[in-house]
């Protein structure tokens, strides 16, 4: 069974109007959230063999903070083409993953991630599915599982859906 984890970057800052959207850093809340997500993944012994990260500053910072909490984080593939590329382009990139990739993390942006998660999640806990379909806030993470080839990925089961606010409460 393969695992696809879709992670929206943590909360970013809009304090500096001189920065482009691409160059916006995480704010303090985003730093805390990215760290909490990393701790959550570590506590659940999650390992990734492939990590794709949008080249935007906030996604790279999210991955860097998250990875610092993992025991053996893989080197990420940072791609400019993942920056606000659109759902179809992002799904095409995911479907191009090598078949030996078993556990993949994609750190990118909305609306792309929310649309892909909603389109792929064919089953799972009804409450979690409804929550995910309704809202995919900054730092949201959906874990999807499926059998078969990446190239044929069309539907999956929602294994878990986590938002940083829930991690901060525990």
PDB file of N, CA and C in Angstrom, residues 104-159:
ATOM      1  N   UNK A 104       5.149   9.175   0.287  1.00  0.00           N
ATOM      2  CA  UNK A 104       5.488  10.457  -0.326  1.00  0.00           C
ATOM      3  C   UNK A 104       4.830  11.599   0.441  1.00  0.00           C
ATOM      4  N   UNK A 105       5.599  12.656   0.641  1.00  0.00           N
ATOM      5  CA  UNK A 105       5.087  13.902   1.219  1.00  0.00           C
ATOM      6  C   UNK A 105       5.179  14.984   0.167  1.00  0.00           C
ATOM      7  N   UNK A 106       4.097  15.726  -0.018  1.00  0.00           N
ATOM      8  CA  UNK A 106       4.083  16.885  -0.901  1.00  0.00           C
ATOM      9  C   UNK A 106       3.751  18.097  -0.044  1.00  0.00           C
ATOM     10  N   UNK A 107       4.656  19.079  -0.022  1.00  0.00           N
ATOM     11  CA  UNK A 107       4.435  20.325   0.714  1.00  0.00           C
ATOM     12  C   UNK A 107       4.211  21.414  -0.334  1.00  0.00           C
ATOM     13  N   UNK A 108       2.988  21.923  -0.380  1.00  0.00           N
ATOM     14  CA  UNK A 108       2.661  22.884  -1.428  1.00  0.00           C
ATOM     15  C   UNK A 108       1.571  23.831  -0.936  1.00  0.00           C
ATOM     16  N   UNK A 109       0.678  24.231  -1.833  1.00  0.00           N
ATOM     17  CA  UNK A 109      -0.233  25.350  -1.602  1.00  0.00           C
ATOM     18  C   UNK A 109      -1.683  24.979  -1.892  1.00  0.00           C
ATOM     19  N   UNK A 110      -2.569  25.811  -1.386  1.00  0.00           N
ATOM     20  CA  UNK A 110      -3.976  25.776  -1.764  1.00  0.00           C
ATOM     21  C   UNK A 110      -4.182  26.759  -2.908  1.00  0.00           C
ATOM     22  N   UNK A 111      -5.158  26.569  -3.724  1.00  0.00           N
ATOM     23  CA  UNK A 111      -6.218  25.583  -3.598  1.00  0.00           C
ATOM     24  C   UNK A 111      -5.841  24.192  -4.102  1.00  0.00           C
ATOM     25  N   UNK A 112      -4.656  24.057  -4.671  1.00  0.00           N
ATOM     26  CA  UNK A 112      -4.243  22.796  -5.310  1.00  0.00           C
ATOM     27  C   UNK A 112      -4.374  21.593  -4.390  1.00  0.00           C
ATOM     28  N   UNK A 113      -3.800  21.682  -3.177  1.00  0.00           N
ATOM     29  CA  UNK A 113      -3.800  20.539  -2.276  1.00  0.00           C
ATOM     30  C   UNK A 113      -5.208  20.157  -1.834  1.00  0.00           C
ATOM     31  N   UNK A 114      -6.003  21.158  -1.503  1.00  0.00           N
ATOM     32  CA  UNK A 114      -7.375  20.886  -1.057  1.00  0.00           C
ATOM     33  C   UNK A 114      -8.166  20.211  -2.177  1.00  0.00           C
ATOM     34  N   UNK A 115      -8.006  20.701  -3.378  1.00  0.00           N
ATOM     35  CA  UNK A 115      -8.738  20.124  -4.509  1.00  0.00           C
ATOM     36  C   UNK A 115      -8.300  18.693  -4.787  1.00  0.00           C
ATOM     37  N   UNK A 116      -6.994  18.420  -4.710  1.00  0.00           N
ATOM     38  CA  UNK A 116      -6.501  17.059  -4.953  1.00  0.00           C
ATOM     39  C   UNK A 116      -6.969  16.128  -3.840  1.00  0.00           C
ATOM     40  N   UNK A 117      -6.814  16.546  -2.591  1.00  0.00           N
ATOM     41  CA  UNK A 117      -7.247  15.704  -1.473  1.00  0.00           C
ATOM     42  C   UNK A 117      -8.730  15.393  -1.583  1.00  0.00           C
ATOM     43  N   UNK A 118      -9.525  16.388  -1.887  1.00  0.00           N
ATOM     44  CA  UNK A 118     -10.976  16.194  -2.010  1.00  0.00           C
ATOM     45  C   UNK A 118     -11.329  15.281  -3.176  1.00  0.00           C
ATOM     46  N   UNK A 119     -10.621  15.420  -4.280  1.00  0.00           N
ATOM     47  CA  UNK A 119     -10.903  14.605  -5.458  1.00  0.00           C
ATOM     48  C   UNK A 119     -10.473  13.144  -5.264  1.00  0.00           C
ATOM     49  N   UNK A 120      -9.357  12.928  -4.584  1.00  0.00           N
ATOM     50  CA  UNK A 120      -8.829  11.569  -4.440  1.00  0.00           C
ATOM     51  C   UNK A 120      -9.479  10.777  -3.314  1.00  0.00           C
ATOM     52  N   UNK A 121      -9.858  11.436  -2.234  1.00  0.00           N
ATOM     53  CA  UNK A 121     -10.362  10.735  -1.047  1.00  0.00           C
ATOM     54  C   UNK A 121     -11.756  10.161  -1.307  1.00  0.00           C
ATOM     55  N   UNK A 122     -11.789   8.908  -1.735  1.00  0.00           N
ATOM     56  CA  UNK A 122     -13.050   8.252  -2.064  1.00  0.00           C
ATOM     57  C   UNK A 122     -13.714   7.628  -0.850  1.00  0.00           C
ATOM     58  N   UNK A 123     -12.922   7.326   0.178  1.00  0.00           N
ATOM     59  CA  UNK A 123     -13.504   6.776   1.396  1.00  0.00           C
ATOM     60  C   UNK A 123     -12.615   7.102   2.590  1.00  0.00           C
ATOM     61  N   UNK A 124     -13.062   6.669   3.735  1.00  0.00           N
ATOM     62  CA  UNK A 124     -12.391   6.968   4.990  1.00  0.00           C
ATOM     63  C   UNK A 124     -13.450   7.321   6.022  1.00  0.00           C
ATOM     64  N   UNK A 125     -13.009   7.742   7.173  1.00  0.00           N
ATOM     65  CA  UNK A 125     -13.927   8.133   8.233  1.00  0.00           C
ATOM     66  C   UNK A 125     -14.807   9.283   7.732  1.00  0.00           C
ATOM     67  N   UNK A 126     -16.135   9.118   7.766  1.00  0.00           N
ATOM     68  CA  UNK A 126     -17.032  10.147   7.220  1.00  0.00           C
ATOM     69  C   UNK A 126     -16.870  11.520   7.879  1.00  0.00           C
ATOM     70  N   UNK A 127     -16.615  11.542   9.173  1.00  0.00           N
ATOM     71  CA  UNK A 127     -16.438  12.817   9.871  1.00  0.00           C
ATOM     72  C   UNK A 127     -15.157  13.501   9.393  1.00  0.00           C
ATOM     73  N   UNK A 128     -14.082  12.727   9.291  1.00  0.00           N
ATOM     74  CA  UNK A 128     -12.812  13.297   8.830  1.00  0.00           C
ATOM     75  C   UNK A 128     -12.900  13.741   7.368  1.00  0.00           C
ATOM     76  N   UNK A 129     -13.566  12.952   6.558  1.00  0.00           N
ATOM     77  CA  UNK A 129     -13.761  13.337   5.155  1.00  0.00           C
ATOM     78  C   UNK A 129     -14.519  14.655   5.058  1.00  0.00           C
ATOM     79  N   UNK A 130     -15.583  14.789   5.825  1.00  0.00           N
ATOM     80  CA  UNK A 130     -16.379  16.023   5.797  1.00  0.00           C
ATOM     81  C   UNK A 130     -15.548  17.215   6.251  1.00  0.00           C
ATOM     82  N   UNK A 131     -14.770  17.033   7.310  1.00  0.00           N
ATOM     83  CA  UNK A 131     -13.914  18.118   7.796  1.00  0.00           C
ATOM     84  C   UNK A 131     -12.912  18.536   6.718  1.00  0.00           C
ATOM     85  N   UNK A 132     -12.274  17.559   6.085  1.00  0.00           N
ATOM     86  CA  UNK A 132     -11.269  17.858   5.072  1.00  0.00           C
ATOM     87  C   UNK A 132     -11.901  18.544   3.857  1.00  0.00           C
ATOM     88  N   UNK A 133     -13.049  18.037   3.425  1.00  0.00           N
ATOM     89  CA  UNK A 133     -13.721  18.639   2.267  1.00  0.00           C
ATOM     90  C   UNK A 133     -14.119  20.082   2.550  1.00  0.00           C
ATOM     91  N   UNK A 134     -14.467  20.360   3.794  1.00  0.00           N
ATOM     92  CA  UNK A 134     -14.943  21.695   4.158  1.00  0.00           C
ATOM     93  C   UNK A 134     -13.819  22.714   4.210  1.00  0.00           C
ATOM     94  N   UNK A 135     -12.662  22.325   4.750  1.00  0.00           N
ATOM     95  CA  UNK A 135     -11.619  23.322   5.019  1.00  0.00           C
ATOM     96  C   UNK A 135     -10.250  22.661   5.033  1.00  0.00           C
ATOM     97  N   UNK A 136      -9.268  23.293   4.408  1.00  0.00           N
ATOM     98  CA  UNK A 136      -7.891  22.812   4.368  1.00  0.00           C
ATOM     99  C   UNK A 136      -6.997  24.002   4.725  1.00  0.00           C
ATOM    100  N   UNK A 137      -6.947  24.364   6.020  1.00  0.00           N
ATOM    101  CA  UNK A 137      -6.231  25.577   6.436  1.00  0.00           C
ATOM    102  C   UNK A 137      -4.715  25.423   6.337  1.00  0.00           C
ATOM    103  N   UNK A 138      -3.996  26.508   6.568  1.00  0.00           N
ATOM    104  CA  UNK A 138      -2.540  26.425   6.572  1.00  0.00           C
ATOM    105  C   UNK A 138      -2.112  25.368   7.583  1.00  0.00           C
ATOM    106  N   UNK A 139      -1.137  24.567   7.180  1.00  0.00           N
ATOM    107  CA  UNK A 139      -0.629  23.493   8.025  1.00  0.00           C
ATOM    108  C   UNK A 139      -1.468  22.232   8.014  1.00  0.00           C
ATOM    109  N   UNK A 140      -2.585  22.210   7.277  1.00  0.00           N
ATOM    110  CA  UNK A 140      -3.420  21.013   7.206  1.00  0.00           C
ATOM    111  C   UNK A 140      -2.658  19.894   6.519  1.00  0.00           C
ATOM    112  N   UNK A 141      -2.907  18.674   7.001  1.00  0.00           N
ATOM    113  CA  UNK A 141      -2.211  17.513   6.455  1.00  0.00           C
ATOM    114  C   UNK A 141      -3.213  16.375   6.261  1.00  0.00           C
ATOM    115  N   UNK A 142      -3.300  15.897   5.030  1.00  0.00           N
ATOM    116  CA  UNK A 142      -4.151  14.756   4.707  1.00  0.00           C
ATOM    117  C   UNK A 142      -3.263  13.601   4.293  1.00  0.00           C
ATOM    118  N   UNK A 143      -3.485  12.447   4.908  1.00  0.00           N
ATOM    119  CA  UNK A 143      -2.736  11.242   4.565  1.00  0.00           C
ATOM    120  C   UNK A 143      -3.682  10.316   3.818  1.00  0.00           C
ATOM    121  N   UNK A 144      -3.321  10.027   2.585  1.00  0.00           N
ATOM    122  CA  UNK A 144      -4.121   9.170   1.715  1.00  0.00           C
ATOM    123  C   UNK A 144      -3.374   7.865   1.459  1.00  0.00           C
ATOM    124  N   UNK A 145      -4.092   6.762   1.411  1.00  0.00           N
ATOM    125  CA  UNK A 145      -3.479   5.463   1.129  1.00  0.00           C
ATOM    126  C   UNK A 145      -4.206   4.824  -0.054  1.00  0.00           C
ATOM    127  N   UNK A 146      -3.410   4.126  -0.857  1.00  0.00           N
ATOM    128  CA  UNK A 146      -3.995   3.467  -2.025  1.00  0.00           C
ATOM    129  C   UNK A 146      -3.089   2.321  -2.468  1.00  0.00           C
ATOM    130  N   UNK A 147      -3.664   1.410  -3.199  1.00  0.00           N
ATOM    131  CA  UNK A 147      -2.916   0.331  -3.848  1.00  0.00           C
ATOM    132  C   UNK A 147      -2.810   0.673  -5.317  1.00  0.00           C
ATOM    133  N   UNK A 148      -1.729   0.239  -5.932  1.00  0.00           N
ATOM    134  CA  UNK A 148      -1.595   0.440  -7.360  1.00  0.00           C
ATOM    135  C   UNK A 148      -0.461   1.361  -7.718  1.00  0.00           C
ATOM    136  N   UNK A 149      -0.461   1.764  -8.961  1.00  0.00           N
ATOM    137  CA  UNK A 149       0.625   2.572  -9.524  1.00  0.00           C
ATOM    138  C   UNK A 149       0.338   4.059  -9.342  1.00  0.00           C
ATOM    139  N   UNK A 150       1.411   4.800  -9.109  1.00  0.00           N
ATOM    140  CA  UNK A 150       1.278   6.261  -9.037  1.00  0.00           C
ATOM    141  C   UNK A 150       0.656   6.796 -10.325  1.00  0.00           C
ATOM    142  N   UNK A 151       1.057   6.248 -11.433  1.00  0.00           N
ATOM    143  CA  UNK A 151       0.591   6.749 -12.729  1.00  0.00           C
ATOM    144  C   UNK A 151      -0.914   6.584 -12.916  1.00  0.00           C
ATOM    145  N   UNK A 152      -1.519   5.698 -12.153  1.00  0.00           N
ATOM    146  CA  UNK A 152      -2.952   5.451 -12.284  1.00  0.00           C
ATOM    147  C   UNK A 152      -3.749   5.975 -11.083  1.00  0.00           C
ATOM    148  N   UNK A 153      -3.096   6.732 -10.218  1.00  0.00           N
ATOM    149  CA  UNK A 153      -3.759   7.235  -9.011  1.00  0.00           C
ATOM    150  C   UNK A 153      -5.005   8.047  -9.382  1.00  0.00           C
ATOM    151  N   UNK A 154      -6.162   7.543  -8.949  1.00  0.00           N
ATOM    152  CA  UNK A 154      -7.426   8.228  -9.215  1.00  0.00           C
ATOM    153  C   UNK A 154      -8.279   8.332  -7.961  1.00  0.00           C
ATOM    154  N   UNK A 155      -8.078   7.399  -7.031  1.00  0.00           N
ATOM    155  CA  UNK A 155      -8.787   7.490  -5.767  1.00  0.00           C
ATOM    156  C   UNK A 155      -7.989   6.789  -4.683  1.00  0.00           C
ATOM    157  N   UNK A 156      -8.261   7.223  -3.460  1.00  0.00           N
ATOM    158  CA  UNK A 156      -7.535   6.711  -2.305  1.00  0.00           C
ATOM    159  C   UNK A 156      -8.464   6.759  -1.097  1.00  0.00           C
ATOM    160  N   UNK A 157      -7.953   6.246  -0.007  1.00  0.00           N
ATOM    161  CA  UNK A 157      -8.688   6.281   1.254  1.00  0.00           C
ATOM    162  C   UNK A 157      -8.030   7.307   2.171  1.00  0.00           C
ATOM    163  N   UNK A 158      -8.833   8.155   2.778  1.00  0.00           N
ATOM    164  CA  UNK A 158      -8.304   9.128   3.732  1.00  0.00           C
ATOM    165  C   UNK A 158      -7.954   8.381   5.008  1.00  0.00           C
ATOM    166  N   UNK A 159      -6.669   8.336   5.328  1.00  0.00           N
ATOM    167  CA  UNK A 159      -6.194   7.656   6.534  1.00  0.00           C
ATOM    168  C   UNK A 159      -6.253   8.585   7.739  1.00  0.00           C
TER     169      UNK A 159
END
